[in-house]
Short mmCIF file of C-alpha atoms and ligand atoms in Angstrom, two decimals:
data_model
loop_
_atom_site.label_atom_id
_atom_site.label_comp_id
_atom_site.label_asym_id
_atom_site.label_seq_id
_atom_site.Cartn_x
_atom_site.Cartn_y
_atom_site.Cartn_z
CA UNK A 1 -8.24 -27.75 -12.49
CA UNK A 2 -5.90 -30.40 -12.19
CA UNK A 3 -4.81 -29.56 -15.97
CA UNK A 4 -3.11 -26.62 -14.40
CA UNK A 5 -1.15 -28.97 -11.97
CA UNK A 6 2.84 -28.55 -12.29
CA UNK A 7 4.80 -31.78 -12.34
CA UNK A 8 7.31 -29.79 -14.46
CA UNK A 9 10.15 -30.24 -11.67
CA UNK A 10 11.96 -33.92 -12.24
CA UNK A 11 14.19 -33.29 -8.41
CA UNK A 12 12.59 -35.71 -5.66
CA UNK A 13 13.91 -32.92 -3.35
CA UNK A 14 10.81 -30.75 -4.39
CA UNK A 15 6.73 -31.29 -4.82
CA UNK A 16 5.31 -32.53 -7.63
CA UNK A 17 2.26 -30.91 -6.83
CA UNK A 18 2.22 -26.95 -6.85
CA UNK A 19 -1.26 -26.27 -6.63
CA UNK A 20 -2.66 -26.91 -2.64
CA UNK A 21 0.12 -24.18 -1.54
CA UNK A 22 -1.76 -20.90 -2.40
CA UNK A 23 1.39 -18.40 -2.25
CA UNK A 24 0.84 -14.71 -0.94
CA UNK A 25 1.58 -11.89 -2.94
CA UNK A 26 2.28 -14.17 -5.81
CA UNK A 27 0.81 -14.68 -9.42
CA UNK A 28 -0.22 -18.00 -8.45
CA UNK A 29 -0.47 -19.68 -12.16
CA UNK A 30 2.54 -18.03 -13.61
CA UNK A 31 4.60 -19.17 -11.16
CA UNK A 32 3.03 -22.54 -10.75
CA UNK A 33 3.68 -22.84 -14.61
CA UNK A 34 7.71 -21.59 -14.28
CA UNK A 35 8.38 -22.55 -10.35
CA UNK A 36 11.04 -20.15 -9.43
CA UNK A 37 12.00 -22.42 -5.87
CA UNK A 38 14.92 -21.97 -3.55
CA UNK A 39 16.16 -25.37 -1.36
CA UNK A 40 19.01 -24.02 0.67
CA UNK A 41 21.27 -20.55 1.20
CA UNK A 42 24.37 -19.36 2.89
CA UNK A 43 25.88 -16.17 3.01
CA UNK A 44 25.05 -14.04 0.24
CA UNK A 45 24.06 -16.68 -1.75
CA UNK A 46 20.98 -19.12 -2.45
CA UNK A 47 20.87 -22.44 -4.28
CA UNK A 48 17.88 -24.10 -6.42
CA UNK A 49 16.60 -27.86 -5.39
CA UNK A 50 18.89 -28.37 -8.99
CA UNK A 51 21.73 -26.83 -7.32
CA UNK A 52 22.45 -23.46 -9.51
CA UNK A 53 24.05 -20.50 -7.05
CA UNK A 54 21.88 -17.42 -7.39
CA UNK A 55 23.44 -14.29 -5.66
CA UNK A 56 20.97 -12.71 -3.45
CA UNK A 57 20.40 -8.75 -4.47
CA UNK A 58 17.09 -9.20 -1.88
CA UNK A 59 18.67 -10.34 1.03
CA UNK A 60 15.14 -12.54 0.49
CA UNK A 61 12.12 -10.35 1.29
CA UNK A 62 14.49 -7.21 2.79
CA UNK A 63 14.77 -9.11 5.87
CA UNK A 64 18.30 -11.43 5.96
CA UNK A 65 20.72 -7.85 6.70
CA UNK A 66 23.32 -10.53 8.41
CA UNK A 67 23.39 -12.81 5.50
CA UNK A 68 21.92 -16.77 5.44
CA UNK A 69 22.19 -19.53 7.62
CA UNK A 70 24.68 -17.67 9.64
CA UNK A 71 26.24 -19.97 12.08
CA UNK A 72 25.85 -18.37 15.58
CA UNK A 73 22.25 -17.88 14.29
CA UNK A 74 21.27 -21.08 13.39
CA UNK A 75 23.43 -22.56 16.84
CA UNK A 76 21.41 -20.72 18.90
CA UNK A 77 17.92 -21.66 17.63
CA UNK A 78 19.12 -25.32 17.86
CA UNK A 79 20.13 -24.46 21.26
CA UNK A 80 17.26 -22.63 22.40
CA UNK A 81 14.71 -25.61 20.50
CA UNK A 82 16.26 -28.23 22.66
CA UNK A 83 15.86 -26.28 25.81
CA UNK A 84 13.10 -24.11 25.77
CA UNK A 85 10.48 -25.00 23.42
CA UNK A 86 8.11 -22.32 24.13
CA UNK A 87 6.98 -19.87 27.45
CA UNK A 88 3.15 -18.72 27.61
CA UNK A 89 3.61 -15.20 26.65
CA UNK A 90 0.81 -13.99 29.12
CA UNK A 91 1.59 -14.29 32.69
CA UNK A 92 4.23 -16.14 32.65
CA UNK A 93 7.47 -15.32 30.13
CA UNK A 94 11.27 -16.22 30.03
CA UNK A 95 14.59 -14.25 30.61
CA UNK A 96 15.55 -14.19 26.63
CA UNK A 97 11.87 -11.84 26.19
CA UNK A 98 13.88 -9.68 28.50
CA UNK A 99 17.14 -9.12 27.43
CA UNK A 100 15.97 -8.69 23.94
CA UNK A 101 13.68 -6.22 24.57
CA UNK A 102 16.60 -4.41 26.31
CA UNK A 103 19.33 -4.97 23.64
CA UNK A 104 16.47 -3.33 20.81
CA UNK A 105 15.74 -0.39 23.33
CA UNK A 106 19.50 0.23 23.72
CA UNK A 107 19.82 0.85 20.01
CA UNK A 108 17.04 2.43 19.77
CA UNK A 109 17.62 6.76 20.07
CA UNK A 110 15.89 9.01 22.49
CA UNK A 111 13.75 7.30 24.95
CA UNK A 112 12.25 4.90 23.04
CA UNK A 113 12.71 2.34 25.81
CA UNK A 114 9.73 -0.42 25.79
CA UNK A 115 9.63 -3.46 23.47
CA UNK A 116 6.02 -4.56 22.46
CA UNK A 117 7.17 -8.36 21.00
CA UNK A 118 4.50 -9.89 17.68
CA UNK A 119 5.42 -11.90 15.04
CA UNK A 120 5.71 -10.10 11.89
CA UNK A 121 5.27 -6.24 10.19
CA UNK A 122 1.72 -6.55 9.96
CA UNK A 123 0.99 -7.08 13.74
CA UNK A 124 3.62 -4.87 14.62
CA UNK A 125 1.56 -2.22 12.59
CA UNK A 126 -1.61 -2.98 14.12
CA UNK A 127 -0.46 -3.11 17.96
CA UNK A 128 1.31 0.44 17.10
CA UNK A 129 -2.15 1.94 15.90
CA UNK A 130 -3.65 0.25 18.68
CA UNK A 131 -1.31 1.32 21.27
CA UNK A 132 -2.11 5.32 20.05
CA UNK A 133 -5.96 4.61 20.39
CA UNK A 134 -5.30 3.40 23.98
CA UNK A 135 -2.91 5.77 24.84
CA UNK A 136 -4.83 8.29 24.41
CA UNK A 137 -7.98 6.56 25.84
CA UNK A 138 -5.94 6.19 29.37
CA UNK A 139 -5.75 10.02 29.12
CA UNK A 140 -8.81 11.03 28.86
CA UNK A 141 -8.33 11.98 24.98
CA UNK A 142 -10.86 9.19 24.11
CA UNK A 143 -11.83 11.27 20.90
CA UNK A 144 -8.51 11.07 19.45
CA UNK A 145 -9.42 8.50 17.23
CA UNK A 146 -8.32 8.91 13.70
CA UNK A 147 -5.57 7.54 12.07
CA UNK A 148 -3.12 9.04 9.29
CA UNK A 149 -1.30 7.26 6.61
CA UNK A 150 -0.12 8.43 3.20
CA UNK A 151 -0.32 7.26 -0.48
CA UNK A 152 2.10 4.36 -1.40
CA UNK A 153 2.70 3.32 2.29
CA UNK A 154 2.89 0.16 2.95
CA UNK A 155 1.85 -1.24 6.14
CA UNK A 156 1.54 -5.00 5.75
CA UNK A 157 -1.80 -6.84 5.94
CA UNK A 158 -3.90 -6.35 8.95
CA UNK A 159 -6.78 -4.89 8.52
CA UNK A 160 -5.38 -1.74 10.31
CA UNK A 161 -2.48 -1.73 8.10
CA UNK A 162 -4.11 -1.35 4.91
CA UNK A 163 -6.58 1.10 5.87
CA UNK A 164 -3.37 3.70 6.65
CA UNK A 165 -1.63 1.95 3.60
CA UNK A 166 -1.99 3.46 0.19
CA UNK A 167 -1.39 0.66 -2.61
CA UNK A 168 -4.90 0.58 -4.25
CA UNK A 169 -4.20 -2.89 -4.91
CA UNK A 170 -3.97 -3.97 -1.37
CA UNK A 171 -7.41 -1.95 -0.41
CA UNK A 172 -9.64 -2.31 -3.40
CA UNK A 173 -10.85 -5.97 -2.87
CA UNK A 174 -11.33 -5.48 1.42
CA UNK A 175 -14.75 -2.90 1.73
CA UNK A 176 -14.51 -0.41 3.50
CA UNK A 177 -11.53 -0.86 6.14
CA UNK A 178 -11.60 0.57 9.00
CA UNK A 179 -13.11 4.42 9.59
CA UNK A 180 -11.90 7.40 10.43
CA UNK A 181 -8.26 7.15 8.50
CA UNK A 182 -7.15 9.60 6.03
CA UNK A 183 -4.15 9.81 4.42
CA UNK A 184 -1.13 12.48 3.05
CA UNK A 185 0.04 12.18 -0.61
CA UNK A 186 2.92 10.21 -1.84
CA UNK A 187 6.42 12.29 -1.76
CA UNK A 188 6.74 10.51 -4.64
CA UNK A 189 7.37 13.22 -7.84
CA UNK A 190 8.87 11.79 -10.93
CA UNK A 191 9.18 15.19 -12.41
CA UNK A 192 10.83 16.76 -9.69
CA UNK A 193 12.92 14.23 -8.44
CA UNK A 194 13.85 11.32 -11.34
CA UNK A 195 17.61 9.85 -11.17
CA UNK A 196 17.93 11.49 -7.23
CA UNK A 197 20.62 9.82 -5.29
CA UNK A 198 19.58 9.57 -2.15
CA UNK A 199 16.87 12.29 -0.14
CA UNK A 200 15.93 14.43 -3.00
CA UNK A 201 16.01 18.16 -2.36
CA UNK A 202 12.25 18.43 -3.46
CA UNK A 203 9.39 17.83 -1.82
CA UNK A 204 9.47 18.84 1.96
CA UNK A 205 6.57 20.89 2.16
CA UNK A 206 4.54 18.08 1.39
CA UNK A 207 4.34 17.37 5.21
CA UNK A 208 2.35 20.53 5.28
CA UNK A 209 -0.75 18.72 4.08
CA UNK A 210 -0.59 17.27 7.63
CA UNK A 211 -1.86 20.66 8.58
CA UNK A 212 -4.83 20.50 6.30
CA UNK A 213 -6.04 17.31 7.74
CA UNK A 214 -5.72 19.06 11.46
CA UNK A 215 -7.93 21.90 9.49
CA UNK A 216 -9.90 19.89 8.19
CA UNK A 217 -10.88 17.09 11.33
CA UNK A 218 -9.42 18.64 14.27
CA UNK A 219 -6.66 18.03 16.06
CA UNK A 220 -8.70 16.74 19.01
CA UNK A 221 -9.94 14.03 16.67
CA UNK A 222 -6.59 12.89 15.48
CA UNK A 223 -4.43 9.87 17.24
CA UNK A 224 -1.23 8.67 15.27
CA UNK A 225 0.48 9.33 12.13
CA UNK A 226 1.99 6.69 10.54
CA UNK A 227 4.57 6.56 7.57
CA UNK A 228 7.88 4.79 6.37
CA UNK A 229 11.15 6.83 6.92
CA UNK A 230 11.40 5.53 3.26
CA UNK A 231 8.62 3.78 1.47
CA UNK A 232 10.52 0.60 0.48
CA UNK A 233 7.55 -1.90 -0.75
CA UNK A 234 6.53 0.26 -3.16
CA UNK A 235 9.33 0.81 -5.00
CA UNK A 236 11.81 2.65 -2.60
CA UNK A 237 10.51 6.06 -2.18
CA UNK A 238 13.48 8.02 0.30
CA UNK A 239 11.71 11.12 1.98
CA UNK A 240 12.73 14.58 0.75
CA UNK A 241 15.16 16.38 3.03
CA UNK A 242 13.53 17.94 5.74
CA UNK A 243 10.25 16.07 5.57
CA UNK A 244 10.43 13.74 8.50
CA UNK A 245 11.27 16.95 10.49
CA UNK A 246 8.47 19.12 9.41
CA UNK A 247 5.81 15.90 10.42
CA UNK A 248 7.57 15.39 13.87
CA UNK A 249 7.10 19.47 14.08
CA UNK A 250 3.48 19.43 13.31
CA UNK A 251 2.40 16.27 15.13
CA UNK A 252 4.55 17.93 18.56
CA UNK A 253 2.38 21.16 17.65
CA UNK A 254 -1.04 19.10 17.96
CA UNK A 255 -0.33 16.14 20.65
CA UNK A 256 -0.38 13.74 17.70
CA UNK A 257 1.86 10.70 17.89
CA UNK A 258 4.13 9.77 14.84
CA UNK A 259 4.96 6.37 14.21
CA UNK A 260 7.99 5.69 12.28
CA UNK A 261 6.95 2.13 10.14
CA UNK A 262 10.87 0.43 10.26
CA UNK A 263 10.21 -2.86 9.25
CA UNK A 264 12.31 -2.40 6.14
CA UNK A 265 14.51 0.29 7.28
CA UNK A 266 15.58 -1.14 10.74
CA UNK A 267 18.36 -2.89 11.69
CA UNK A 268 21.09 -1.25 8.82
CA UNK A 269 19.55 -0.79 5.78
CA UNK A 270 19.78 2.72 5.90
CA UNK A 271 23.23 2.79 7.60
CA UNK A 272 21.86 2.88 11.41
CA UNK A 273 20.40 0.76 13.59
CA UNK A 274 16.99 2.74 12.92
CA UNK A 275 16.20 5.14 10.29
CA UNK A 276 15.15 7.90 12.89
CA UNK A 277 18.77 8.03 13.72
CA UNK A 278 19.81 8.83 10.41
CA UNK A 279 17.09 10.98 9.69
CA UNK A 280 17.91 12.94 13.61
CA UNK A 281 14.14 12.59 14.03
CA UNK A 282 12.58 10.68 17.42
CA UNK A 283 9.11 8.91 16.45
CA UNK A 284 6.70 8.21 19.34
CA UNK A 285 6.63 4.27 17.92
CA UNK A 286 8.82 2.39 15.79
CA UNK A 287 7.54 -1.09 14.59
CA UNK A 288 10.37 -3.63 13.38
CA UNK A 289 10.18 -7.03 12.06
CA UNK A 290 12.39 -8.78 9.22
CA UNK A 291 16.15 -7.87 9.95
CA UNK A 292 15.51 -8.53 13.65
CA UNK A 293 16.38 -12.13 13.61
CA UNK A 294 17.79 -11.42 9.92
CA UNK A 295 14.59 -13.47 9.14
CA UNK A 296 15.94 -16.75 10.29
CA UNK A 297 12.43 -16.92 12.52
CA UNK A 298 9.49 -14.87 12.67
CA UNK A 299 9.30 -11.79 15.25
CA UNK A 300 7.97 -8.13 15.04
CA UNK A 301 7.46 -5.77 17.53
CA UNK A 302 7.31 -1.73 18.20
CA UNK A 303 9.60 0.14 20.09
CA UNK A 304 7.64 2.62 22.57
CA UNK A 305 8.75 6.08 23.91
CA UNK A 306 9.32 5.94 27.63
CA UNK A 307 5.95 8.51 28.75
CA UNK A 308 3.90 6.34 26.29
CA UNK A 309 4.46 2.96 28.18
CA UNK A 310 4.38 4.85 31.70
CA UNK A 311 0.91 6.69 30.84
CA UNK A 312 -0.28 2.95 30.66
CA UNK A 313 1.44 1.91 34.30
CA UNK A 314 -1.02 3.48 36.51
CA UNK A 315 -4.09 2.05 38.55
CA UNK A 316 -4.92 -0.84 40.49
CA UNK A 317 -2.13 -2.93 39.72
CA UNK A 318 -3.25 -6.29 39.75
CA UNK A 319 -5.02 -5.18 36.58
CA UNK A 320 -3.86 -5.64 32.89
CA UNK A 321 -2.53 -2.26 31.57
CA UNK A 322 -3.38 -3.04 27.61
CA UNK A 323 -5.80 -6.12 26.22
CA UNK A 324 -3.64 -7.10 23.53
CA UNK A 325 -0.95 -9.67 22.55
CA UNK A 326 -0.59 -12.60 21.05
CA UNK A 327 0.34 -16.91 21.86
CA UNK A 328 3.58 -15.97 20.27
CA UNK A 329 4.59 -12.75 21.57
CA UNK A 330 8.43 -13.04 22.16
CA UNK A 331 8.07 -16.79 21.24
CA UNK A 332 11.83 -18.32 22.51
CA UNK A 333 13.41 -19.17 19.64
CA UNK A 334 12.60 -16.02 18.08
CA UNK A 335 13.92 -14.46 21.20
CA UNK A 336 17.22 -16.64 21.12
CA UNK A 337 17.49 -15.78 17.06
CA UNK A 338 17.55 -12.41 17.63
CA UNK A 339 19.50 -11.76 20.26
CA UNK A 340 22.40 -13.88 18.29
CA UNK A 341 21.58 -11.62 15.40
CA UNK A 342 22.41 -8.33 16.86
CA UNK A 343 25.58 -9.83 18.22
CA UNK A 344 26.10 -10.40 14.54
CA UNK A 345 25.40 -7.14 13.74
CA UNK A 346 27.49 -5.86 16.47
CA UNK A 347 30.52 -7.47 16.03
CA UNK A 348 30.61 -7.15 12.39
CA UNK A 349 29.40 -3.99 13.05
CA UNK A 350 27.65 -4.03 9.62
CA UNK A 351 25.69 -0.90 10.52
CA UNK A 352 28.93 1.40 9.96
CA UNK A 353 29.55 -1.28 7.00
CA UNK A 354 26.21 -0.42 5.27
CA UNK A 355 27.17 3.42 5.64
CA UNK A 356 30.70 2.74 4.22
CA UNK A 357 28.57 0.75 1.37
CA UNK A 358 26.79 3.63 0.27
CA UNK A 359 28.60 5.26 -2.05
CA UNK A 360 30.27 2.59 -4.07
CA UNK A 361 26.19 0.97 -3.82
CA UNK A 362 25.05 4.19 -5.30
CA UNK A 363 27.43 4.67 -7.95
CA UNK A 364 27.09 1.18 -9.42
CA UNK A 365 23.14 1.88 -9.43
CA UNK A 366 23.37 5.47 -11.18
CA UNK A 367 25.29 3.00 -14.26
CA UNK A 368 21.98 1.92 -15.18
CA UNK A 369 20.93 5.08 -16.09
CA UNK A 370 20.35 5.21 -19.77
CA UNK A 371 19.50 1.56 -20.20
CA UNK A 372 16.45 1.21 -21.91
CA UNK A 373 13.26 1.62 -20.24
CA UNK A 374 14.77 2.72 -17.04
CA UNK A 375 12.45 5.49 -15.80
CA UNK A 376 13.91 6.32 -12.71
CA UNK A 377 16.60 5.08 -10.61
CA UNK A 378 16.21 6.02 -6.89
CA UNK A 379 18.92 5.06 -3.80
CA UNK A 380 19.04 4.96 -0.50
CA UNK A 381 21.13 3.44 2.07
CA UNK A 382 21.55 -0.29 1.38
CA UNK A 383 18.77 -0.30 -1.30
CA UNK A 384 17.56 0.91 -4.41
CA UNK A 385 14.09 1.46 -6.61
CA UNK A 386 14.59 1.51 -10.35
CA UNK A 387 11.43 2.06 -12.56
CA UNK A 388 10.94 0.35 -15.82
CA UNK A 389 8.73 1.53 -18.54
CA UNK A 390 5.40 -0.24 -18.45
CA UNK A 391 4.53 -2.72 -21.47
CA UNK A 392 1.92 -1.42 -23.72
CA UNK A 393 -0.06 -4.55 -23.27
CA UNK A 394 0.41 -4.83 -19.38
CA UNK A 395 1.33 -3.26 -16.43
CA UNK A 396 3.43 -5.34 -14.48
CA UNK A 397 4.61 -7.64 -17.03
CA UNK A 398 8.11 -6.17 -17.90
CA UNK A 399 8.82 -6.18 -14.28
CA UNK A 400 7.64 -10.11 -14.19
CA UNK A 401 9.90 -10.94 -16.98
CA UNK A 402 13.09 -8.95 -15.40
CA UNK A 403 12.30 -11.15 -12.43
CA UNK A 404 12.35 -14.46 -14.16
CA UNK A 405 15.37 -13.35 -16.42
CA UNK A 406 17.18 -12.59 -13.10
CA UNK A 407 16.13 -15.73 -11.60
CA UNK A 408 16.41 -18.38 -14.88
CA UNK A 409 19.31 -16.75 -16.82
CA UNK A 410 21.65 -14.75 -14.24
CA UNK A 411 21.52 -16.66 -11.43
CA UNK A 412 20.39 -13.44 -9.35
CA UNK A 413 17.55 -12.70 -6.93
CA UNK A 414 15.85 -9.53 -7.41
CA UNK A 415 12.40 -7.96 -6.40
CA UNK A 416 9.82 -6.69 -8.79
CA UNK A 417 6.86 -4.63 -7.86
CA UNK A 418 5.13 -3.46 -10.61
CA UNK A 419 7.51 -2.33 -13.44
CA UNK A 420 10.14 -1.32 -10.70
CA UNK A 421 12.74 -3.29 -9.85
CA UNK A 422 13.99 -3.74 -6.12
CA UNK A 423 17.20 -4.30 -4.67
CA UNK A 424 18.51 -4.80 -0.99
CA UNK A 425 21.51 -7.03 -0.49
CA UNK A 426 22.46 -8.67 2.72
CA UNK A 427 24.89 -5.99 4.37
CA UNK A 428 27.69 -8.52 4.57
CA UNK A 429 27.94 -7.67 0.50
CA UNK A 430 31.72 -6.79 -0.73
CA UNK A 431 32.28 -4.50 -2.93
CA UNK A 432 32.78 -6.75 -5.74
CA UNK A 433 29.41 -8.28 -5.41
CA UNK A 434 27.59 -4.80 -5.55
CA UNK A 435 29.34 -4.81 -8.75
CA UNK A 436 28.01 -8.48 -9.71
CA UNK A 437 24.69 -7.37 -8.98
CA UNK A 438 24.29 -4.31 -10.74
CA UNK A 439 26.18 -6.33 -13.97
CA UNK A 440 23.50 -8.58 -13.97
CA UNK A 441 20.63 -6.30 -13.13
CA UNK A 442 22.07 -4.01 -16.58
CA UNK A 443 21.75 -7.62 -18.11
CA UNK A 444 18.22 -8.49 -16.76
CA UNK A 445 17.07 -5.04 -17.93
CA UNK A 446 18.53 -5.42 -21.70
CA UNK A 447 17.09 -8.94 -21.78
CA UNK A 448 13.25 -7.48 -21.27
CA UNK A 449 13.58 -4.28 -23.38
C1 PLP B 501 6.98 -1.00 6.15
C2 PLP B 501 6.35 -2.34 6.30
N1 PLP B 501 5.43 -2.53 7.24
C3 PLP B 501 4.85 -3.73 7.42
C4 PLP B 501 5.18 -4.81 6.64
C5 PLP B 501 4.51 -6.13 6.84
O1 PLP B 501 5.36 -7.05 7.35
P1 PLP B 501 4.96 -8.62 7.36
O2 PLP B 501 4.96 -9.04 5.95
O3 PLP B 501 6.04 -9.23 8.20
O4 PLP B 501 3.62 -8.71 8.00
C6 PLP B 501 6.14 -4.65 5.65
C7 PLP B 501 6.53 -5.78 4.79
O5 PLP B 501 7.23 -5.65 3.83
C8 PLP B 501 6.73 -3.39 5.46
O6 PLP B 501 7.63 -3.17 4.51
#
């Protein structure tokens, strides 16, 4: 094994040993072999331990919306470090858990009013799925127990997660999951829908299949239904126009709850503070994560609709209403790194400036069309899916190479998943730089043809 070991980076500001760190989500050996490392960001910008200035088309893993290292940001976690390490998060809590949890309701629409605090997507996911079981418990519905997700969600990790998720990838190493979930199809249809900008036009009645599954199992038997407003991880999938609607219709019809997944889409990429606002469609849940603190430290949560949280409030109450949390729930210097970030994104009010984006962000993303390879090219709000033609010998490894041609030769950070190639820029972009990015991108994409 130790053959395999990289020493192939000469900077004393990095390891010389790749191989104990076993990186998530990665291709562990290619990477170890061709390190693709970041030491230090600001702005719209990050630098490599040898100093080269790569522009950031990722804003990291869609999660920095207010830019890195932003000042106020990184002030008040220094702040909040040297006076409040950390507050037991059951029994006891502090006044930052508080007004956060009221700033993220405020912005929230409708009455989604109750802030459920985790630490990343994947527990925000799982208390959401949880919270639908229970609710419905506390009601007397106790056989309301299946769960809905759809092909190509993506749900993070938890064991919940993946069972409503649909990347085969992520399920076909884990058993059997957890039972009782089924799941709708993809909206995903090249045929009908390749080089859309924005919600394509085609595809609404796919929602309908949500009245199958209440054929098929019941409505009685039936808890949550849980999908992205658009399915970013897997390649950026928007939602035909009028879908969202015609779920939120058929779940009101059968007293099933719909959970909005927003860990992508909240906090501005699509142009709102939430992607239910854009879409005019009130979830029962939203679960958040990444652009809440703009990723500077770790924090998830879900947002809860007002008669969810009070069917919860009742009984003796020296009693806990729900057995669930965790040590880091609303952990204090996520607390004080969040609440700096929406003061961030209100004052720069970057929301508006992501809507304002959109056009000039689509238009230099429709240039790539007729590049070759490009399969599709699909945008939406603050972000963008383009799909390259496999290689005949390997799935994947076009979208590899576009990713270490971005990274090596055009100083640009870009995500590939699969053969498609993801974009989501901090929303403090200019207009020039969506320009940059898309000139390298139609680089990146000659380089691998
Ligand atoms: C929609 C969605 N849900 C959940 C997650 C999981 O988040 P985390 O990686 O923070 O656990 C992600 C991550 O990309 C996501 O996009």
């Amino acid at each position: 094994m130790a053959s395999s070991r990289s020493s192939a980076i000469a900077s004393t500001t990095v390891p010389n040993d790749l191989e104990p760190y076993w990186m998530p989500f990665t291709a562990n050996r290619a990477f170890k072999a061709r390190p693709r490392l970041v030491a230090r960001a600001k702005d719209m910008h990050y630098f490599t331990p040898d100093g080269r200035k790569l522009i950031d088309g990722a804003a990291g893993l869609w999660c920095t919306n207010a830019g890195h290292n932003r000042d106020p940001i990184v002030e008040a976690i220094q702040r909040q470090a040297a006076e409040l390490d950390y507050a037991p998060a059951f029994q006891f809590s502090h006044p930052k858990a508080f007004e956060l949890a009221s700033r993220i309701a405020v912005l929230a629409p409708g009455d989604l009013d109750h802030v459920f605090f985790c630490n990343s997507g994947s527990e925000a996911v799982d208390t959401a799925l949880k919270i639908a079981l229970a609710y419905h418990n506390v009601r007397g519905n106790a056989s309301r127990v299946r769960l809905i997700g759809r092909e190509r969600g993506y749900h993070g990790v938890g064991f919940g997660g993946v069972a409503v998720g649909g990347i085969v990838g992520n399920r076909k190493m884990f058993g059997t999951l957890i039972a009782g979930v089924d799941h709708l199809s993809s909206t995903y249809n090249r045929a009908e829908q390749a080089f859309t900008v924005g919600e394509p036009e085609w595809g609404a009645h796919l929602a309908d299949e949500l009245e199958r599954l209440v054929g098929l199992h019941d409505a009685s038997t039936i808890a949550a239904v849980i999908v992205e407003p658009v399915a970013c991880s897997t390649g950026v999938l928007p939602p035909p126009k009028g879908y969202l609607q015609r779920l939120r219709a058929i779940c009101d019809k059968n007293g099933i709850l719909l959970i909005f997944d927003e860990v992508i889409t909240g906090f501005g990429r699509l142009g709102y503070a939430f992607a239910a606002e854009r879409y005019g469609v009130i979830p029962d849940m939203i679960t958040f994560a990444k652009g809440v603190t703009s990723g500077s430290v770790p924090m998830g949560g879900v947002l809860v609709r007002k008669g969810i949280y009070d069917a919860f409030m009742k009984g003796p109450e020296h009693v806990i209403e729900l057995f669930h949390g965790y040590t880091y729930s609303a952990h204090p210097l996520a607390c004080a790194a969040g609440l700096a970030t929406l003061d961030i994104y209100r004052e720069e009010g970057l929301f508006e400036r992501a809507r304002k984006l959109e056009t000039a962000w689509y238009r230099a993303a429709m240039s790539l069309k007729g590049l070759p390879h490009v399969l599709d090219i699909r945008p939406v709000g603050m972000t963008v899916g383009i799909d390259l033609a496999s290689k005949p010998d390997g799935v994947g490894k076009r979208g590899l190479a576009a990713l270490e041609a971005a990274y090596f030769d055009h100083d640009l950070m870009l995500r590939a998943v699969g053969d498609t190639l993801a974009l989501s820029p901090p929303l403090i972009i200019s207009e020039s730089q969506v320009g940059e990015i898309f000139d390298k991108v139609a680089k990146v994409i000659k380089q691998v043809a």
